[in-house]
CSV table of C-alpha atoms and ligand atoms in Angstrom, one decimal:
chain,number,residue,atom,x,y,z
A,1,MET,CA,140.6,103.2,138.3
A,2,ALA,CA,138.9,105.8,136.2
A,3,SER,CA,140.4,109.3,135.8
A,4,THR,CA,138.7,112.4,134.4
A,5,TYR,CA,137.5,113.9,131.1
A,6,GLY,CA,137.3,117.7,131.5
A,7,ALA,CA,135.7,118.4,134.9
A,8,ALA,CA,133.8,115.1,135.3
A,9,GLN,CA,134.9,111.5,135.3
A,10,VAL,CA,133.2,109.5,132.5
A,11,LEU,CA,131.8,106.0,132.8
A,12,VAL,CA,130.0,104.1,130.1
A,13,ALA,CA,127.8,101.1,130.7
A,14,SER,CA,126.6,98.6,128.1
A,15,ASN,CA,125.9,94.9,127.8
A,16,ARG,CA,128.4,94.3,125.1
A,17,GLY,CA,131.8,95.9,125.7
A,18,PRO,CA,134.7,96.9,123.6
A,19,VAL,CA,136.7,93.6,124.1
A,20,SER,CA,135.9,89.9,124.4
A,21,TYR,CA,138.0,86.9,125.2
A,22,GLU,CA,138.1,83.5,123.6
A,23,LEU,CA,139.4,80.5,125.4
A,24,GLN,CA,142.0,78.7,123.3
A,25,GLU,CA,142.7,74.9,123.3
A,26,ASP,CA,146.0,75.5,125.1
A,27,GLY,CA,144.2,77.3,127.9
A,28,SER,CA,145.3,80.8,126.9
A,29,LEU,CA,142.8,83.7,126.3
A,30,ARG,CA,142.7,85.4,122.9
A,31,THR,CA,141.5,89.1,123.0
A,32,LYS,CA,139.2,90.3,120.3
A,33,ARG,CA,138.4,94.0,120.0
A,34,GLY,CA,134.7,95.0,119.5
A,35,GLY,CA,133.5,97.2,116.7
A,36,GLY,CA,130.7,99.6,116.1
A,37,GLY,CA,129.8,103.3,116.6
A,38,LEU,CA,129.9,103.2,120.4
A,39,VAL,CA,133.4,101.7,120.5
A,40,SER,CA,134.9,104.2,118.0
A,41,GLY,CA,133.0,107.1,119.6
A,42,LEU,CA,134.5,106.3,123.0
A,43,SER,CA,138.0,105.5,121.7
A,44,ALA,CA,137.9,108.9,120.1
A,45,ILE,CA,137.9,110.6,123.5
A,46,GLY,CA,141.5,109.6,123.6
A,47,PRO,CA,143.5,107.4,126.0
A,48,ASP,CA,144.2,110.2,128.4
A,49,ALA,CA,140.6,110.6,129.1
A,50,GLY,CA,140.6,107.4,131.1
A,51,ALA,CA,136.9,106.8,130.8
A,52,LEU,CA,135.8,103.6,132.4
A,53,TRP,CA,133.6,101.2,130.4
A,54,VAL,CA,131.5,98.8,132.5
A,55,CYS,CA,130.2,95.8,130.4
A,56,SER,CA,129.0,92.3,130.9
A,57,ALA,CA,131.0,89.1,130.5
A,58,LEU,CA,129.1,87.4,127.6
A,59,SER,CA,131.0,84.2,126.9
A,60,ASP,CA,132.8,81.5,128.8
A,61,GLY,CA,136.1,83.2,127.7
A,62,ASP,CA,134.9,86.5,129.2
A,63,ARG,CA,134.0,84.8,132.5
A,64,GLU,CA,137.3,83.1,132.6
A,65,ALA,CA,139.1,86.4,132.0
A,66,VAL,CA,137.3,87.9,134.9
A,67,ARG,CA,138.1,84.9,137.1
A,68,ARG,CA,141.8,85.2,136.2
A,69,GLY,CA,141.8,88.9,136.7
A,70,VAL,CA,142.8,89.5,133.1
A,71,GLY,CA,141.5,92.8,131.7
A,72,GLU,CA,142.1,95.9,129.6
A,73,ASP,CA,142.8,99.3,131.1
A,74,GLY,CA,139.6,101.2,131.2
A,75,VAL,CA,137.3,98.2,131.0
A,76,ARG,CA,135.5,96.5,133.9
A,77,MET,CA,133.7,93.3,132.9
A,78,LEU,CA,131.0,92.0,135.2
A,79,ALA,CA,130.8,88.3,135.6
A,80,VAL,CA,127.1,88.0,136.0
A,81,PRO,CA,126.2,84.3,136.4
A,82,ALA,CA,125.6,82.7,133.0
A,83,ASP,CA,121.9,81.8,133.8
A,84,VAL,CA,121.1,85.3,135.0
A,85,HIS,CA,122.7,86.8,131.9
A,86,ALA,CA,120.8,84.4,129.6
A,87,ASP,CA,117.5,85.3,131.2
A,88,ALA,CA,118.3,89.0,131.0
A,89,TYR,CA,119.8,89.1,127.6
A,90,ASN,CA,118.0,86.4,125.6
A,91,GLY,CA,114.8,86.2,127.7
A,92,VAL,CA,114.0,89.8,128.3
A,93,ALA,CA,116.2,92.1,126.3
A,94,ASN,CA,116.2,90.2,123.0
A,95,SER,CA,112.9,88.3,123.1
A,96,VAL,CA,110.7,90.9,124.8
A,97,LEU,CA,112.1,94.5,124.7
A,98,TRP,CA,113.6,94.2,121.3
A,99,PHE,CA,110.4,92.6,120.0
A,100,VAL,CA,108.3,95.4,121.5
A,101,HIS,CA,110.4,98.3,120.1
A,102,HIS,CA,110.6,96.7,116.7
A,103,MET,CA,106.9,95.6,116.8
A,104,LEU,CA,107.8,92.0,115.8
A,105,TYR,CA,105.2,89.9,117.6
A,106,GLN,CA,102.7,87.7,115.7
A,107,THR,CA,100.0,88.9,118.2
A,108,PRO,CA,97.4,86.1,117.9
A,109,LEU,CA,99.8,83.8,119.8
A,110,GLU,CA,102.4,86.0,121.3
A,111,PRO,CA,103.6,87.4,123.6
A,112,ALA,CA,102.3,85.3,126.5
A,113,PHE,CA,103.8,86.6,129.8
A,114,ASP,CA,103.8,83.4,131.9
A,115,SER,CA,105.7,82.2,134.9
A,116,ALA,CA,108.9,81.7,132.9
A,117,PHE,CA,108.8,85.3,131.9
A,118,TRP,CA,108.6,86.5,135.5
A,119,ARG,CA,111.7,84.4,136.4
A,120,GLN,CA,113.5,86.1,133.5
A,121,TRP,CA,112.3,89.5,134.6
A,122,GLU,CA,113.6,89.0,138.1
A,123,ASN,CA,117.0,88.0,136.5
A,124,TYR,CA,116.8,91.1,134.3
A,125,ALA,CA,116.4,93.2,137.4
A,126,ARG,CA,119.3,91.4,139.1
A,127,TYR,CA,121.5,91.9,136.1
A,128,ASN,CA,120.6,95.7,136.1
A,129,ARG,CA,121.3,95.8,139.8
A,130,ALA,CA,124.8,94.3,139.3
A,131,PHE,CA,125.5,97.2,136.8
A,132,ALA,CA,124.1,99.9,139.1
A,133,GLU,CA,126.2,98.6,142.0
A,134,ALA,CA,129.4,98.4,140.0
A,135,LEU,CA,128.9,101.9,138.6
A,136,ALA,CA,128.1,103.2,142.1
A,137,ASP,CA,131.3,101.6,143.3
A,138,GLU,CA,133.5,103.0,140.6
A,139,ALA,CA,132.2,106.5,140.1
A,140,ALA,CA,133.9,109.5,141.6
A,141,GLU,CA,131.8,112.3,143.2
A,142,GLY,CA,129.8,114.0,140.4
A,143,ALA,CA,130.9,111.7,137.6
A,144,ALA,CA,129.0,111.4,134.3
A,145,VAL,CA,127.6,107.9,133.7
A,146,LEU,CA,126.3,107.1,130.2
A,147,VAL,CA,124.1,104.0,130.2
A,148,GLN,CA,123.4,102.3,126.8
A,149,ASP,CA,120.3,100.5,125.5
A,150,TYR,CA,117.4,98.3,126.3
A,151,HIS,CA,119.5,95.8,128.2
A,152,LEU,CA,120.0,98.4,131.0
A,153,THR,CA,116.7,100.3,131.3
A,154,LEU,CA,116.5,99.9,135.1
A,155,VAL,CA,120.1,101.1,135.8
A,156,PRO,CA,119.5,104.9,135.8
A,157,GLY,CA,116.8,104.6,138.5
A,158,LEU,CA,118.7,102.1,140.6
A,159,LEU,CA,121.9,104.2,140.3
A,160,ARG,CA,120.2,107.4,141.2
A,161,LYS,CA,119.1,105.9,144.5
A,162,LEU,CA,122.6,104.7,145.3
A,163,ARG,CA,124.4,107.8,144.1
A,164,PRO,CA,122.3,111.0,143.9
A,165,ASP,CA,125.4,113.0,143.1
A,166,LEU,CA,126.0,111.5,139.7
A,167,ARG,CA,125.0,112.9,136.3
A,168,ILE,CA,123.3,110.0,134.5
A,169,SER,CA,122.2,109.5,130.9
A,170,HIS,CA,120.6,106.7,129.0
A,171,PHE,CA,120.8,106.2,125.2
A,172,SER,CA,118.5,104.0,123.2
A,173,HIS,CA,120.1,102.5,120.0
A,174,THR,CA,116.8,101.0,119.0
A,175,PRO,CA,113.4,102.5,118.0
A,176,TRP,CA,110.9,103.2,120.7
A,177,ALA,CA,107.5,101.5,120.5
A,178,PRO,CA,104.3,103.5,120.0
A,179,VAL,CA,102.3,103.6,123.2
A,180,ASP,CA,99.6,101.1,122.1
A,181,TYR,CA,102.3,98.6,121.4
A,182,PHE,CA,104.4,99.3,124.4
A,183,ARG,CA,101.4,98.7,126.7
A,184,MET,CA,101.5,95.1,125.7
A,185,LEU,CA,104.1,94.7,128.4
A,186,PRO,CA,102.7,93.7,131.8
A,187,ASP,CA,101.8,96.9,133.6
A,188,ARG,CA,104.4,96.4,136.2
A,189,VAL,CA,107.1,95.9,133.6
A,190,ALA,CA,106.0,98.9,131.5
A,191,ARG,CA,106.1,101.0,134.7
A,192,GLU,CA,109.4,99.8,135.9
A,193,VAL,CA,111.1,100.3,132.5
A,194,LEU,CA,109.8,103.9,132.2
A,195,GLU,CA,110.6,104.7,135.9
A,196,GLY,CA,114.0,103.1,135.5
A,197,MET,CA,114.9,105.3,132.5
A,198,LEU,CA,113.4,108.4,134.1
A,199,GLY,CA,115.9,108.0,136.9
A,200,ALA,CA,118.3,109.6,134.3
A,201,ASP,CA,118.9,113.3,134.0
A,202,ARG,CA,118.9,112.9,130.3
A,203,LEU,CA,117.7,110.4,127.7
A,204,GLY,CA,119.0,110.2,124.2
A,205,PHE,CA,117.4,108.7,121.1
A,206,LEU,CA,118.6,108.4,117.5
A,207,THR,CA,115.7,110.3,115.9
A,208,GLN,CA,112.9,112.6,116.9
A,209,ARG,CA,110.4,109.9,116.1
A,210,TRP,CA,111.7,107.5,118.7
A,211,ALA,CA,112.1,110.4,121.2
A,212,ASP,CA,108.4,111.4,120.6
A,213,ALA,CA,107.3,107.8,121.1
A,214,PHE,CA,109.0,107.5,124.4
A,215,THR,CA,107.6,110.8,125.5
A,216,ALA,CA,104.1,109.6,124.6
A,217,CYS,CA,104.6,106.4,126.6
A,218,CYS,CA,105.6,108.5,129.6
A,219,ASP,CA,102.7,110.9,129.2
A,220,GLU,CA,100.2,108.0,129.1
A,221,LEU,CA,101.8,105.6,131.5
A,222,ALA,CA,104.1,107.4,133.9
A,223,GLY,CA,102.6,110.8,134.5
A,224,GLY,CA,105.1,112.6,132.1
A,225,LEU,CA,108.8,113.0,131.9
A,226,GLY,CA,109.2,114.8,135.2
A,227,ASP,CA,112.7,116.4,135.4
A,228,THR,CA,114.2,114.2,132.8
A,229,GLU,CA,115.4,115.9,129.6
A,230,VAL,CA,115.0,114.1,126.2
A,231,GLY,CA,117.4,114.7,123.3
A,232,VAL,CA,118.1,113.5,119.8
A,233,HIS,CA,121.6,112.5,118.6
A,234,GLY,CA,121.7,110.9,115.2
A,235,LEU,CA,124.8,108.7,115.1
A,236,GLY,CA,126.6,109.3,111.8
A,237,ALA,CA,129.2,107.3,109.8
A,238,ASP,CA,132.9,107.8,110.5
A,239,ALA,CA,134.0,109.0,107.1
A,240,ASP,CA,137.7,109.3,107.8
A,241,PHE,CA,138.0,105.8,109.1
A,242,LEU,CA,135.7,104.2,106.4
A,243,ARG,CA,137.5,105.9,103.5
A,244,ARG,CA,140.9,104.9,104.8
A,245,ARG,CA,140.0,101.4,105.8
A,246,SER,CA,138.1,100.7,102.5
A,247,ARG,CA,141.3,101.4,100.5
A,248,GLU,CA,143.4,98.8,102.3
A,249,ALA,CA,144.9,95.8,100.5
A,250,ASP,CA,142.5,93.2,102.0
A,251,VAL,CA,139.5,95.2,100.7
A,252,GLU,CA,141.0,95.3,97.2
A,253,GLU,CA,141.5,91.6,97.3
A,254,ARG,CA,137.9,91.0,98.4
A,255,MET,CA,136.8,93.3,95.5
A,256,ALA,CA,138.6,91.2,93.0
A,257,ALA,CA,137.0,88.0,94.4
A,258,LEU,CA,133.5,89.5,94.5
A,259,ARG,CA,133.9,90.8,90.9
A,260,ALA,CA,134.7,87.2,89.9
A,261,GLU,CA,131.6,85.9,91.7
A,262,ILE,CA,129.4,88.6,90.2
A,263,GLY,CA,130.6,88.3,86.6
A,264,GLN,CA,131.7,90.7,84.0
A,265,GLY,CA,129.6,93.8,83.3
A,266,ARG,CA,126.7,93.1,85.7
A,267,ARG,CA,125.0,95.5,88.0
A,268,THR,CA,124.9,94.9,91.7
A,269,ILE,CA,122.2,95.3,94.4
A,270,VAL,CA,124.0,95.1,97.7
A,271,ARG,CA,122.7,94.5,101.2
A,272,VAL,CA,124.8,94.0,104.4
A,273,ASP,CA,123.0,93.1,107.6
A,274,ARG,CA,123.4,91.3,110.9
A,275,THR,CA,120.5,88.8,110.5
A,276,GLU,CA,118.2,90.4,112.9
A,277,LEU,CA,114.4,89.8,112.6
A,278,SER,CA,113.8,93.4,111.9
A,279,LYS,CA,116.1,93.7,108.8
A,280,ASN,CA,113.6,92.3,106.4
A,281,ILE,CA,116.0,90.3,104.3
A,282,VAL,CA,113.3,87.8,103.2
A,283,ARG,CA,111.1,90.5,101.7
A,284,GLY,CA,114.2,92.0,100.1
A,285,LEU,CA,114.7,88.6,98.3
A,286,LEU,CA,111.1,88.4,97.4
A,287,ALA,CA,111.3,91.9,95.9
A,288,TYR,CA,114.4,90.9,93.9
A,289,ARG,CA,112.6,87.9,92.5
A,290,GLN,CA,109.7,90.1,91.6
A,291,LEU,CA,112.1,92.4,89.8
A,292,LEU,CA,113.3,89.5,87.7
A,293,ASP,CA,109.7,88.6,86.9
A,294,ASP,CA,108.5,92.1,86.1
A,295,HIS,CA,111.7,93.0,84.2
A,296,PRO,CA,113.1,89.9,82.5
A,297,GLU,CA,115.6,92.2,80.8
A,298,TRP,CA,117.5,92.3,84.1
A,299,ARG,CA,118.1,88.5,84.1
A,300,GLU,CA,121.8,87.7,83.6
A,301,ARG,CA,122.5,91.5,84.0
A,302,VAL,CA,122.1,92.0,87.7
A,303,VAL,CA,123.3,90.2,90.9
A,304,HIS,CA,121.9,90.6,94.4
A,305,VAL,CA,124.9,90.5,96.7
A,306,ALA,CA,123.4,89.8,100.2
A,307,PHE,CA,125.6,89.5,103.3
A,308,ALA,CA,123.5,88.2,106.2
A,309,TYR,CA,125.8,87.8,109.2
A,310,PRO,CA,124.7,85.6,112.1
A,311,SER,CA,123.2,87.3,115.1
A,312,ARG,CA,121.7,86.0,118.4
A,313,GLN,CA,121.8,82.4,117.3
A,314,ASP,CA,120.9,81.3,120.8
A,315,LEU,CA,117.3,82.1,119.9
A,316,ALA,CA,115.4,79.5,117.8
A,317,VAL,CA,113.4,82.2,116.0
A,318,TYR,CA,116.7,83.8,114.8
A,319,ARG,CA,118.0,80.4,113.6
A,320,GLU,CA,114.8,79.8,111.7
A,321,TYR,CA,114.9,83.2,110.1
A,322,THR,CA,118.5,82.7,109.0
A,323,ALA,CA,117.5,79.3,107.5
A,324,GLU,CA,114.7,81.0,105.6
A,325,VAL,CA,117.0,83.6,104.1
A,326,GLN,CA,119.3,80.7,102.9
A,327,ARG,CA,116.3,78.7,101.6
A,328,LEU,CA,114.9,81.5,99.6
A,329,ALA,CA,118.2,82.6,98.1
A,330,ASP,CA,118.8,78.9,97.0
A,331,GLU,CA,115.3,78.8,95.5
A,332,ILE,CA,115.8,82.0,93.5
A,333,ASN,CA,119.2,80.7,92.3
A,334,SER,CA,117.7,77.4,91.2
A,335,GLN,CA,114.7,79.0,89.6
A,336,TYR,CA,116.4,81.7,87.6
A,337,GLY,CA,120.2,80.9,87.6
A,338,THR,CA,122.0,79.9,84.5
A,339,PRO,CA,125.4,78.2,84.0
A,340,GLY,CA,127.1,81.6,83.9
A,341,TRP,CA,124.9,83.6,86.3
A,342,THR,CA,124.1,83.2,90.0
A,343,PRO,CA,121.3,85.7,90.7
A,344,VAL,CA,121.9,85.8,94.5
A,345,VAL,CA,125.4,85.8,96.0
A,346,LEU,CA,124.7,85.1,99.7
A,347,HIS,CA,127.5,85.2,102.3
A,348,VAL,CA,126.8,84.5,106.0
A,349,LYS,CA,130.3,84.6,107.4
A,350,ASP,CA,131.1,88.0,109.0
A,351,ASP,CA,133.9,89.7,107.1
A,352,PHE,CA,134.2,93.5,107.5
A,353,ALA,CA,136.8,93.8,104.6
A,354,ARG,CA,134.4,92.0,102.3
A,355,SER,CA,131.5,94.3,103.4
A,356,LEU,CA,133.5,97.3,102.5
A,357,ALA,CA,134.4,95.8,99.2
A,358,ALA,CA,130.7,95.3,98.5
A,359,TYR,CA,130.0,98.9,99.5
A,360,ARG,CA,132.5,100.1,97.0
A,361,LEU,CA,131.1,98.1,94.2
A,362,ALA,CA,127.4,98.6,94.8
A,363,ASP,CA,125.3,100.2,92.1
A,364,VAL,CA,122.3,99.9,94.4
A,365,ALA,CA,122.2,99.5,98.2
A,366,LEU,CA,119.0,97.9,99.6
A,367,VAL,CA,118.2,98.9,103.2
A,368,ASN,CA,114.6,97.9,103.8
A,369,PRO,CA,114.2,97.1,107.6
A,370,ILE,CA,110.7,96.8,108.9
A,371,ARG,CA,111.9,99.0,111.8
A,372,ASP,CA,115.4,100.1,112.7
A,373,GLY,CA,116.9,102.6,115.3
A,374,MET,CA,119.1,104.1,112.7
A,375,ASN,CA,120.8,101.7,110.2
A,376,LEU,CA,124.5,102.6,109.7
A,377,VAL,CA,124.8,100.6,106.5
A,378,ALA,CA,122.6,103.1,104.8
A,379,LYS,CA,125.0,105.8,105.9
A,380,GLU,CA,128.2,103.9,105.2
A,381,VAL,CA,127.6,102.8,101.6
A,382,PRO,CA,127.5,106.3,100.0
A,383,VAL,CA,130.6,107.3,102.0
A,384,VAL,CA,132.8,104.6,100.4
A,385,SER,CA,131.1,104.0,97.1
A,386,ASP,CA,133.5,104.2,94.2
A,387,GLU,CA,131.1,105.4,91.5
A,388,GLY,CA,128.1,106.5,93.4
A,389,CYS,CA,125.3,104.3,94.6
A,390,ALA,CA,121.5,104.6,94.6
A,391,LEU,CA,119.9,103.9,98.0
A,392,VAL,CA,116.6,102.1,98.3
A,393,LEU,CA,115.6,102.9,101.9
A,394,SER,CA,112.8,101.9,104.1
A,395,ARG,CA,110.8,104.7,105.6
A,396,GLU,CA,110.8,102.8,108.9
A,397,ALA,CA,114.6,103.1,109.3
A,398,GLY,CA,115.8,105.9,111.6
A,399,ALA,CA,118.2,106.9,108.8
A,400,TYR,CA,115.2,107.9,106.7
A,401,GLU,CA,114.9,111.1,108.8
A,402,GLU,CA,118.3,112.3,107.5
A,403,LEU,CA,118.7,110.5,104.2
A,404,GLY,CA,115.1,110.1,102.9
A,405,GLU,CA,115.3,113.1,100.7
A,406,HIS,CA,118.1,111.7,98.6
A,407,ALA,CA,117.0,108.0,98.6
A,408,ILE,CA,114.3,106.0,96.8
A,409,VAL,CA,112.0,105.4,99.7
A,410,VAL,CA,109.9,102.2,100.2
A,411,ASN,CA,107.3,100.8,102.5
A,412,PRO,CA,109.2,97.7,103.7
A,413,TYR,CA,106.1,95.5,103.7
A,414,ASP,CA,105.3,96.3,100.1
A,415,VAL,CA,107.2,93.8,98.0
A,416,MET,CA,105.9,95.1,94.7
A,417,ASP,CA,106.8,98.6,95.5
A,418,THR,CA,110.3,97.5,96.6
A,419,ALA,CA,110.7,95.7,93.3
A,420,ARG,CA,109.7,98.9,91.5
A,421,ALA,CA,112.2,100.9,93.6
A,422,LEU,CA,115.0,98.4,92.7
A,423,HIS,CA,114.2,98.9,89.0
A,424,GLU,CA,114.2,102.7,89.4
A,425,ALA,CA,117.5,102.5,91.3
A,426,LEU,CA,119.1,100.3,88.6
A,427,THR,CA,118.0,102.6,85.8
A,428,MET,CA,119.0,105.9,87.5
A,429,PRO,CA,121.3,107.8,85.2
A,430,PRO,CA,125.0,107.7,86.4
A,431,HIS,CA,125.3,111.4,86.9
A,432,GLU,CA,122.2,111.5,89.1
A,433,ARG,CA,123.4,108.5,91.0
A,434,ALA,CA,126.7,110.1,91.7
A,435,GLU,CA,125.1,113.4,92.7
A,436,ARG,CA,122.6,111.8,95.1
A,437,SER,CA,125.4,109.6,96.5
A,438,LYS,CA,127.4,112.8,97.3
A,439,ARG,CA,124.4,114.3,99.1
A,440,LEU,CA,123.7,111.0,101.0
A,441,ALA,CA,127.4,110.9,102.1
A,442,ALA,CA,127.2,114.5,103.4
A,443,ALA,CA,124.0,113.9,105.4
A,444,ALA,CA,125.4,110.5,106.6
A,445,THR,CA,128.5,112.1,108.1
A,446,ALA,CA,126.9,115.1,109.9
A,447,LEU,CA,127.6,113.6,113.3
A,448,PRO,CA,130.5,111.1,113.3
A,449,PRO,CA,130.8,108.8,116.3
A,450,ALA,CA,133.3,110.9,118.3
A,451,GLN,CA,131.1,114.0,118.0
A,452,TRP,CA,128.0,112.0,118.6
A,453,PHE,CA,129.4,110.8,121.9
A,454,MET,CA,130.8,114.2,122.9
A,455,SER,CA,127.5,115.9,122.1
A,456,GLN,CA,125.8,113.7,124.6
A,457,LEU,CA,128.4,114.2,127.2
A,458,ARG,CA,128.3,118.0,126.8
A,459,ALA,CA,124.5,118.0,127.0
A,460,LEU,CA,124.7,115.8,130.2
A,461,THR,CA,127.3,117.8,132.0
A,462,ALA,CA,126.2,121.3,130.9
B,501,F6P,O1,121.4,97.0,116.0
B,501,F6P,C1,121.9,97.8,117.0
B,501,F6P,C2,121.6,97.1,118.4
B,501,F6P,O2,120.3,96.9,118.6
B,501,F6P,C3,122.1,98.0,119.5
B,501,F6P,O3,121.0,98.7,120.0
B,501,F6P,C4,122.7,97.1,120.4
B,501,F6P,O4,123.8,97.8,121.0
B,501,F6P,C5,123.1,96.0,119.6
B,501,F6P,O5,122.3,95.9,118.5
B,501,F6P,C6,123.0,94.7,120.4
B,501,F6P,O6,123.4,93.6,119.7
B,501,F6P,P1,123.9,92.3,120.4
B,501,F6P,O7,122.7,91.5,120.8
B,501,F6P,O8,124.6,91.5,119.3
B,501,F6P,O9,124.9,92.7,121.5
């Protein structure tokens, strides 16, 4: 099925793929294209490259598509049984590995690795085996296989055993935990994760900080990196696409609607996130409230535009977090709002055109995650901003490594400091804001998705 790119055939493996299917009431299947850096990076290789993307069926629609043999050229979806996938994805990947790498546990009570965890771990291993077997089955002699993320940490090691001829890489889109946090995992799990990844020829990370943390874990817990190379590829924003897309008619319409919601002559503090536990939306709202307390002169003159799009709603802790964002936004609005001014404009329905509209309008972008692999929003806003935008940026976001110099940097746990930073950003003189925004955009676009992908492929096949 797969053909070649340059000398080597290319295969990509990730949990979420570039397409998904929705079962309609009339029994037909509707195709939806996925988004994100990886998708655009891979599409940029071009249709002739014929890379094969192996991904998991995530929904009933996806499983039905596999059953009916419906599919896109260049994509192979694996119909892992729903219960196995749920244990691997929700149980291990999102509730354990994501928590460890983002340091999210409230440790007096969690994690507690009990018998339910071990069932989930066995299913995580089964799910990784399904990927390794499918890749072994599809790959031509000497092919390059690029495995993505914490869902598939065991794949490189398993695939290496099945197909020693392949060039294998693994890329982490998340941070990597410091060794003292990583060793919270049961010893066997920590060892299997590291050994699985070290089955790759090459491991990629978004920043040097995450690469160093991984290396430290290997030094301490796995006797070093062995023959595996570690590299850093900082995924950048796709300037051409963003600038073109953000000038389309639907974005202009959303801008008009947003302007009406915000009100005449007001400044805007914009944030756009998937509502992940690491994004720190609640402390962002607390900081905004603090700003209104510390600087009453901003009341009626500023609006916090917060887009918090649902994510991983199968997990109760995500649903609770989403509800807390909504509750706090309502509380601020009822405490400070006036008949003509809504202090927080919160939207929770994903709308890419509206996100771009908010990027264009933003006076200040607030990106304050407690920990983040990169954070592409921090890179996208300055690229499309109409008049220049001040960036309040967490020092714990991967993007800090490239953008920190031109941003107003905050400790994401420090609400008072974040409020101070918001004030500083709002009062930044327009020429300085425009100047900094230009420098942010230049740094943000240093390695656009297609080049990001190609740089990994080149390094792997060199
Ligand atoms: O935020 C980025 C990320 O963590 C990537 O590492 C990963 O590919 C993606 O989120 C997974 O999100 P989802 O659970 O929605 O598939």
